[in-house]
């Protein structure tokens, strides 16, 4: 059954604060994992420099640098939980960065294993991370308040579920930062009668948020394990309007097209033509696009029919982001 089409044509004029969007950058899981080695390498370099260049002061300065880095890493990074999967995981396979088997992620000490009152943490997340930025759509804020993010992260990370950052899930993937999920949902401008396609199910969290806002969500995940975990989670939470498909999401899911909204949660080098073709007239797509693994732009693409009756795809830049790669025929 094709989804209902939406004919309201036009762009949502939407401000995306550069610095808010850029908040995804320092909190990428790869950075979190690599922070201590970088700190150690920097400390080693400083030590070598001081011993070679400033011998008279080297003893004092080396001691100072060692104390400084110990203080910094102890204050800001506590021993994190083990990565759930026992095997070596790729965090963004184009960058080739690996977290070793049993490697530890570092998290702000303040958050570690703190007893969590999910409801108040969730309300605080909505107020501080979303409303204080540029998320003003009441339906989106309500949806973000309703979906229990702590049910979509590994058990060991439950107490970190409402932090302002993406978190690792199985298979070397991530659950997106809450702000990015809300920003995407808001930019799509969804209605309760809409049908939405999500590419990159991951944990299923964004699919649940979209399911709160629309009639139907089809979500495609290339990794069968993540797809089955997400499906089980969504069923357990009572989401009956989400269909999880295993496959190459760069090709979309033509069986249920056209879609009023498409949310792509992994970044490719360009907008996949198959996805653009599955947008309904007036439909919107949010997709991170970029030439490298480190920086992409979050684009809002709107399919419009111009005065001459021709189809056009208008583009608006929502700001800089960093996502895991979109791997497939029309991706990387
Ligand atoms: N939306 C997810 C959530 O709420 O947890 C986060 C998604 S994670 C950032 C990106 C996901 O895209 C990964 O699970 C990855 O396996 C998936 N992915 C990458 N390329 C894909 C493709 N061609 N088709 C479907 N899924 C893909």
Short mmCIF file of C-alpha atoms and ligand atoms in Angstrom, two decimals:
data_model
loop_
_atom_site.label_atom_id
_atom_site.label_comp_id
_atom_site.label_asym_id
_atom_site.label_seq_id
_atom_site.Cartn_x
_atom_site.Cartn_y
_atom_site.Cartn_z
CA UNK A 1 0.00 0.00 0.00
CA UNK A 2 1.52 3.33 -0.99
CA UNK A 3 1.73 5.92 1.72
CA UNK A 4 -0.56 8.92 1.66
CA UNK A 5 1.05 11.79 -0.20
CA UNK A 6 1.31 15.31 1.11
CA UNK A 7 0.80 18.13 -1.33
CA UNK A 8 1.66 21.15 0.73
CA UNK A 9 4.59 22.59 -1.14
CA UNK A 10 7.16 24.80 0.48
CA UNK A 11 10.21 25.01 2.60
CA UNK A 12 10.27 25.07 6.32
CA UNK A 13 12.41 28.08 7.11
CA UNK A 14 14.60 26.75 9.76
CA UNK A 15 17.56 28.16 11.66
CA UNK A 16 20.27 25.78 12.66
CA UNK A 17 22.83 27.21 15.02
CA UNK A 18 26.31 26.35 13.83
CA UNK A 19 27.65 25.80 17.31
CA UNK A 20 24.75 23.64 18.40
CA UNK A 21 25.06 21.37 15.38
CA UNK A 22 28.81 21.29 15.86
CA UNK A 23 28.23 19.84 19.33
CA UNK A 24 28.03 16.46 17.63
CA UNK A 25 31.66 16.77 16.64
CA UNK A 26 33.52 16.57 19.93
CA UNK A 27 31.20 13.89 21.21
CA UNK A 28 31.53 11.42 18.38
CA UNK A 29 32.17 8.00 19.87
CA UNK A 30 35.47 7.68 18.01
CA UNK A 31 36.75 10.85 19.64
CA UNK A 32 35.63 9.71 23.07
CA UNK A 33 37.54 6.47 22.63
CA UNK A 34 40.63 8.16 21.27
CA UNK A 35 40.89 11.05 23.73
CA UNK A 36 43.18 9.28 26.25
CA UNK A 37 45.66 8.03 23.59
CA UNK A 38 45.79 11.53 22.10
CA UNK A 39 46.40 13.01 25.55
CA UNK A 40 49.14 10.45 26.20
CA UNK A 41 50.78 11.10 22.82
CA UNK A 42 50.69 14.86 23.41
CA UNK A 43 52.17 14.45 26.88
CA UNK A 44 54.95 12.25 25.47
CA UNK A 45 55.75 14.81 22.76
CA UNK A 46 55.88 17.64 25.31
CA UNK A 47 58.18 15.57 27.48
CA UNK A 48 60.59 14.84 24.60
CA UNK A 49 60.51 18.50 23.59
CA UNK A 50 61.29 19.67 27.11
CA UNK A 51 64.09 17.19 27.68
CA UNK A 52 65.76 18.12 24.37
CA UNK A 53 65.09 21.85 24.23
CA UNK A 54 64.95 23.03 27.80
CA UNK A 55 67.27 20.80 29.86
CA UNK A 56 67.67 23.19 32.80
CA UNK A 57 63.95 23.15 33.50
CA UNK A 58 63.11 19.71 32.15
CA UNK A 59 62.70 17.94 35.49
CA UNK A 60 60.29 20.49 36.84
CA UNK A 61 58.39 20.91 33.54
CA UNK A 62 58.07 17.16 32.87
CA UNK A 63 56.64 16.71 36.37
CA UNK A 64 54.27 19.59 35.72
CA UNK A 65 53.04 18.11 32.40
CA UNK A 66 52.58 14.64 33.86
CA UNK A 67 50.61 16.06 36.82
CA UNK A 68 48.59 18.23 34.44
CA UNK A 69 47.52 15.33 32.22
CA UNK A 70 46.80 13.03 35.12
CA UNK A 71 44.59 15.77 36.61
CA UNK A 72 42.81 16.42 33.32
CA UNK A 73 42.08 12.80 32.46
CA UNK A 74 41.02 11.98 36.02
CA UNK A 75 38.72 14.97 36.22
CA UNK A 76 37.00 14.54 32.89
CA UNK A 77 37.28 10.88 31.99
CA UNK A 78 36.40 8.04 34.29
CA UNK A 79 36.83 4.38 33.46
CA UNK A 80 33.93 3.63 31.22
CA UNK A 81 31.98 0.46 30.73
CA UNK A 82 33.38 -2.18 28.41
CA UNK A 83 32.21 -2.09 24.84
CA UNK A 84 29.34 -4.62 24.71
CA UNK A 85 30.68 -6.78 21.91
CA UNK A 86 33.80 -8.89 22.47
CA UNK A 87 35.17 -8.43 18.96
CA UNK A 88 37.17 -5.57 17.54
CA UNK A 89 34.85 -2.87 16.30
CA UNK A 90 35.21 -0.47 13.46
CA UNK A 91 34.12 3.06 14.29
CA UNK A 92 33.59 4.56 10.87
CA UNK A 93 35.27 2.23 8.44
CA UNK A 94 36.61 4.90 6.15
CA UNK A 95 38.60 6.45 8.93
CA UNK A 96 39.81 2.98 9.86
CA UNK A 97 39.79 3.75 13.58
CA UNK A 98 39.37 0.72 15.74
CA UNK A 99 38.52 0.23 19.37
CA UNK A 100 40.46 -2.87 20.47
CA UNK A 101 38.71 -5.94 21.89
CA UNK A 102 37.67 -5.15 25.43
CA UNK A 103 38.77 -1.57 24.88
CA UNK A 104 37.28 0.96 27.21
CA UNK A 105 35.35 4.04 26.33
CA UNK A 106 35.78 7.05 28.56
CA UNK A 107 32.87 9.05 29.82
CA UNK A 108 32.56 12.09 32.05
CA UNK A 109 33.08 10.80 35.57
CA UNK A 110 30.05 12.64 36.84
CA UNK A 111 27.78 10.45 34.74
CA UNK A 112 29.21 7.07 35.58
CA UNK A 113 26.82 4.64 37.21
CA UNK A 114 24.85 7.40 38.81
CA UNK A 115 21.39 6.26 39.84
CA UNK A 116 19.06 7.63 37.21
CA UNK A 117 15.56 8.97 37.53
CA UNK A 118 14.66 8.45 33.87
CA UNK A 119 11.69 10.77 33.83
CA UNK A 120 13.45 13.76 35.30
CA UNK A 121 16.57 13.10 33.20
CA UNK A 122 14.35 13.00 30.13
CA UNK A 123 12.58 16.24 31.04
CA UNK A 124 15.91 17.91 31.69
CA UNK A 125 17.19 16.70 28.32
CA UNK A 126 14.18 18.24 26.58
CA UNK A 127 14.53 21.57 28.41
CA UNK A 128 18.29 21.96 28.32
CA UNK A 129 19.39 20.24 25.14
CA UNK A 130 16.39 20.85 22.89
CA UNK A 131 14.16 23.74 23.92
CA UNK A 132 17.07 26.00 24.86
CA UNK A 133 18.50 25.44 21.41
CA UNK A 134 16.22 25.71 18.42
CA UNK A 135 13.73 22.86 18.87
CA UNK A 136 10.37 24.56 19.24
CA UNK A 137 7.91 22.12 17.61
CA UNK A 138 5.64 21.05 20.47
CA UNK A 139 4.89 17.65 18.91
CA UNK A 140 8.61 16.90 18.56
CA UNK A 141 9.34 17.99 22.14
CA UNK A 142 6.50 15.77 23.38
CA UNK A 143 7.77 12.82 21.36
CA UNK A 144 11.29 13.30 22.75
CA UNK A 145 9.77 13.38 26.24
CA UNK A 146 7.82 10.17 25.65
CA UNK A 147 10.40 7.86 24.06
CA UNK A 148 12.59 6.22 26.74
CA UNK A 149 16.09 6.58 25.29
CA UNK A 150 17.52 4.48 28.11
CA UNK A 151 15.72 1.44 26.64
CA UNK A 152 17.66 1.85 23.37
CA UNK A 153 21.22 1.89 24.74
CA UNK A 154 23.30 -0.99 26.14
CA UNK A 155 22.33 -1.72 29.76
CA UNK A 156 25.76 -0.58 30.95
CA UNK A 157 25.12 2.88 29.48
CA UNK A 158 21.58 3.40 30.76
CA UNK A 159 22.63 6.06 33.21
CA UNK A 160 24.21 8.01 30.34
CA UNK A 161 21.18 7.74 28.06
CA UNK A 162 20.08 11.38 28.46
CA UNK A 163 23.49 12.98 28.03
CA UNK A 164 24.00 15.40 25.16
CA UNK A 165 25.94 12.98 22.97
CA UNK A 166 25.72 9.93 20.74
CA UNK A 167 26.48 6.64 22.47
CA UNK A 168 27.91 3.36 21.20
CA UNK A 169 25.60 0.47 20.39
CA UNK A 170 26.47 -2.99 19.06
CA UNK A 171 28.32 -3.61 15.81
CA UNK A 172 30.45 -0.46 16.14
CA UNK A 173 27.48 1.81 15.45
CA UNK A 174 25.95 4.68 17.41
CA UNK A 175 22.63 5.94 18.69
CA UNK A 176 22.47 9.57 17.59
CA UNK A 177 22.67 12.58 19.90
CA UNK A 178 19.11 13.49 21.08
CA UNK A 179 19.41 16.99 19.62
CA UNK A 180 20.16 15.63 16.13
CA UNK A 181 17.16 13.27 16.33
CA UNK A 182 14.90 16.18 17.33
CA UNK A 183 16.41 18.52 14.73
CA UNK A 184 15.78 15.93 12.01
CA UNK A 185 12.19 15.29 13.13
CA UNK A 186 11.45 19.00 13.33
CA UNK A 187 12.94 19.74 9.91
CA UNK A 188 10.80 17.00 8.36
CA UNK A 189 7.69 18.91 9.50
CA UNK A 190 5.67 15.73 9.95
CA UNK A 191 1.91 15.30 10.28
CA UNK A 192 0.07 12.46 12.05
CA UNK A 193 -1.13 11.11 8.68
CA UNK A 194 2.35 10.95 7.16
CA UNK A 195 4.44 7.98 6.21
CA UNK A 196 8.17 8.22 6.84
CA UNK A 197 11.17 6.25 5.66
CA UNK A 198 14.22 6.08 7.92
CA UNK A 199 17.56 4.82 6.62
CA UNK A 200 19.79 3.43 9.38
CA UNK A 201 17.61 1.89 12.09
CA UNK A 202 20.53 1.43 14.49
CA UNK A 203 19.03 1.09 17.96
CA UNK A 204 15.51 1.97 16.76
CA UNK A 205 15.40 5.16 18.87
CA UNK A 206 14.89 7.66 16.04
CA UNK A 207 12.31 5.30 14.48
CA UNK A 208 10.37 5.38 17.78
CA UNK A 209 10.49 9.20 17.86
CA UNK A 210 9.24 9.34 14.26
CA UNK A 211 6.55 6.77 15.09
CA UNK A 212 5.22 9.09 17.81
CA UNK A 213 4.74 11.79 15.17
CA UNK A 214 3.36 9.92 12.18
CA UNK A 215 1.04 7.17 11.01
CA UNK A 216 3.68 4.84 9.69
CA UNK A 217 7.46 4.43 9.77
CA UNK A 218 9.47 2.14 7.51
CA UNK A 219 13.06 1.85 8.69
CA UNK A 220 15.87 0.12 6.77
CA UNK A 221 19.03 -1.26 8.42
CA UNK A 222 21.85 -3.03 6.58
CA UNK A 223 23.08 -4.86 9.68
CA UNK A 224 20.78 -7.84 10.41
CA UNK A 225 21.72 -8.04 14.12
CA UNK A 226 20.94 -4.38 14.76
CA UNK A 227 17.71 -4.71 12.76
CA UNK A 228 16.47 -7.66 14.80
CA UNK A 229 17.47 -6.06 18.12
CA UNK A 230 15.71 -2.83 17.17
CA UNK A 231 12.61 -4.66 16.03
CA UNK A 232 12.38 -6.59 19.31
CA UNK A 233 12.85 -3.37 21.30
CA UNK A 234 10.20 -1.49 19.34
CA UNK A 235 7.72 -4.37 19.72
CA UNK A 236 8.37 -4.58 23.45
CA UNK A 237 7.66 -0.86 23.76
CA UNK A 238 4.40 -1.23 21.82
CA UNK A 239 5.33 0.50 18.56
CA UNK A 240 3.05 -1.23 16.07
CA UNK A 241 3.44 1.37 13.32
CA UNK A 242 7.12 0.68 12.61
CA UNK A 243 8.31 -1.82 10.00
CA UNK A 244 11.99 -2.81 10.18
CA UNK A 245 13.53 -3.92 6.88
CA UNK A 246 17.00 -5.45 6.44
CA UNK A 247 18.66 -4.15 3.30
CA UNK A 248 20.60 -1.46 1.51
CA UNK A 249 18.85 1.74 2.49
CA UNK A 250 20.60 3.79 -0.20
CA UNK A 251 18.05 2.21 -2.54
CA UNK A 252 15.17 3.18 -0.25
CA UNK A 253 12.16 0.89 -0.01
CA UNK A 254 10.08 1.36 -3.18
CA UNK A 255 7.26 -0.99 -2.06
CA UNK A 256 5.81 1.64 0.28
CA UNK A 257 6.88 4.80 -1.62
CA UNK A 258 6.22 7.66 -1.94
CA UNK A 259 7.13 8.97 1.50
CA UNK A 260 6.23 12.31 3.06
CA UNK A 261 9.54 12.32 4.91
CA UNK A 262 12.87 10.51 4.67
CA UNK A 263 15.39 10.60 7.52
CA UNK A 264 18.86 9.30 6.68
CA UNK A 265 20.98 8.69 9.77
CA UNK A 266 24.30 7.79 8.11
CA UNK A 267 26.34 10.00 5.80
CA UNK A 268 27.03 9.46 2.13
CA UNK A 269 28.96 11.37 -0.54
CA UNK A 270 25.74 12.60 -2.22
CA UNK A 271 21.97 12.37 -1.96
CA UNK A 272 21.09 8.88 -3.28
CA UNK A 273 18.94 9.36 -6.41
CA UNK A 274 16.73 6.42 -5.41
CA UNK A 275 15.81 8.17 -2.16
CA UNK A 276 15.09 11.49 -3.90
CA UNK A 277 12.80 9.63 -6.29
CA UNK A 278 10.81 8.09 -3.42
CA UNK A 279 9.87 11.45 -1.89
CA UNK A 280 6.25 12.51 -2.34
CA UNK A 281 5.61 15.96 -3.88
CA UNK A 282 6.13 18.38 -1.01
CA UNK A 283 8.02 15.69 0.88
CA UNK A 284 11.21 16.41 2.82
CA UNK A 285 14.39 14.49 3.37
CA UNK A 286 17.07 15.14 6.00
CA UNK A 287 20.43 13.63 5.13
CA UNK A 288 24.06 14.18 6.16
CA UNK A 289 26.23 14.58 3.05
CA UNK A 290 29.99 15.01 2.91
CA UNK A 291 33.14 14.00 1.14
CA UNK A 292 34.92 12.65 4.19
CA UNK A 293 34.37 10.84 7.47
CA UNK A 294 35.11 13.86 9.65
CA UNK A 295 32.69 16.52 8.57
CA UNK A 296 29.43 16.59 6.72
CA UNK A 297 26.55 19.00 6.26
CA UNK A 298 23.06 18.08 7.39
CA UNK A 299 20.87 18.85 4.37
CA UNK A 300 17.13 19.37 4.18
CA UNK A 301 15.94 18.42 0.69
CA UNK A 302 12.39 19.37 -0.30
CA UNK A 303 10.68 18.02 -3.38
CA UNK A 304 8.61 20.78 -4.96
CA UNK A 305 6.62 21.15 -8.13
CA UNK A 306 7.37 24.55 -9.66
CA UNK A 307 4.99 26.86 -11.53
CA UNK A 308 5.81 25.11 -14.80
CA UNK A 309 4.73 21.81 -13.27
CA UNK A 310 8.30 20.49 -13.11
CA UNK A 311 9.73 18.64 -10.13
CA UNK A 312 12.58 20.35 -8.29
CA UNK A 313 14.61 19.39 -5.24
CA UNK A 314 15.42 22.40 -3.06
CA UNK A 315 18.27 22.25 -0.62
CA UNK A 316 18.79 23.92 2.74
CA UNK A 317 21.87 23.45 4.91
CA UNK A 318 21.03 22.72 8.56
CA UNK A 319 24.65 22.85 9.71
CA UNK A 320 27.81 20.79 10.16
CA UNK A 321 27.56 17.29 11.63
CA UNK A 322 29.42 14.01 11.75
CA UNK A 323 27.71 10.67 11.20
CA UNK A 324 28.83 7.08 10.60
CA UNK A 325 29.08 6.18 6.89
CA UNK A 326 26.15 5.21 4.68
CA UNK A 327 27.41 2.05 3.06
CA UNK A 328 25.67 0.81 -0.05
CA UNK A 329 25.14 0.97 -3.78
CA UNK A 330 24.33 4.70 -3.76
CA UNK A 331 26.45 5.53 -0.70
CA UNK A 332 30.09 4.70 0.06
N1 LIG B 1 18.89 6.05 13.84
C1 LIG B 1 19.71 5.26 14.69
C2 LIG B 1 19.26 5.29 16.12
O1 LIG B 1 18.34 6.03 16.46
O2 LIG B 1 19.83 4.54 16.91
C3 LIG B 1 21.16 5.64 14.60
C4 LIG B 1 21.74 5.17 13.33
S1 LIG B 1 23.46 4.99 13.26
C5 LIG B 1 24.05 6.61 13.45
C6 LIG B 1 23.59 4.68 11.49
C7 LIG B 1 23.06 3.33 11.07
O3 LIG B 1 23.03 3.30 9.65
C8 LIG B 1 23.91 2.16 11.50
O4 LIG B 1 23.15 1.28 12.26
C9 LIG B 1 24.37 1.53 10.18
O5 LIG B 1 24.45 0.13 10.24
C10 LIG B 1 23.27 1.98 9.26
N2 LIG B 1 23.59 1.99 7.83
C11 LIG B 1 24.72 2.38 7.21
N3 LIG B 1 24.59 2.23 5.88
C12 LIG B 1 23.33 1.76 5.67
C13 LIG B 1 22.59 1.41 4.49
N4 LIG B 1 23.09 1.51 3.27
N5 LIG B 1 21.33 0.97 4.66
C14 LIG B 1 20.78 0.83 5.88
N6 LIG B 1 21.44 1.14 7.03
C15 LIG B 1 22.69 1.60 6.90
#
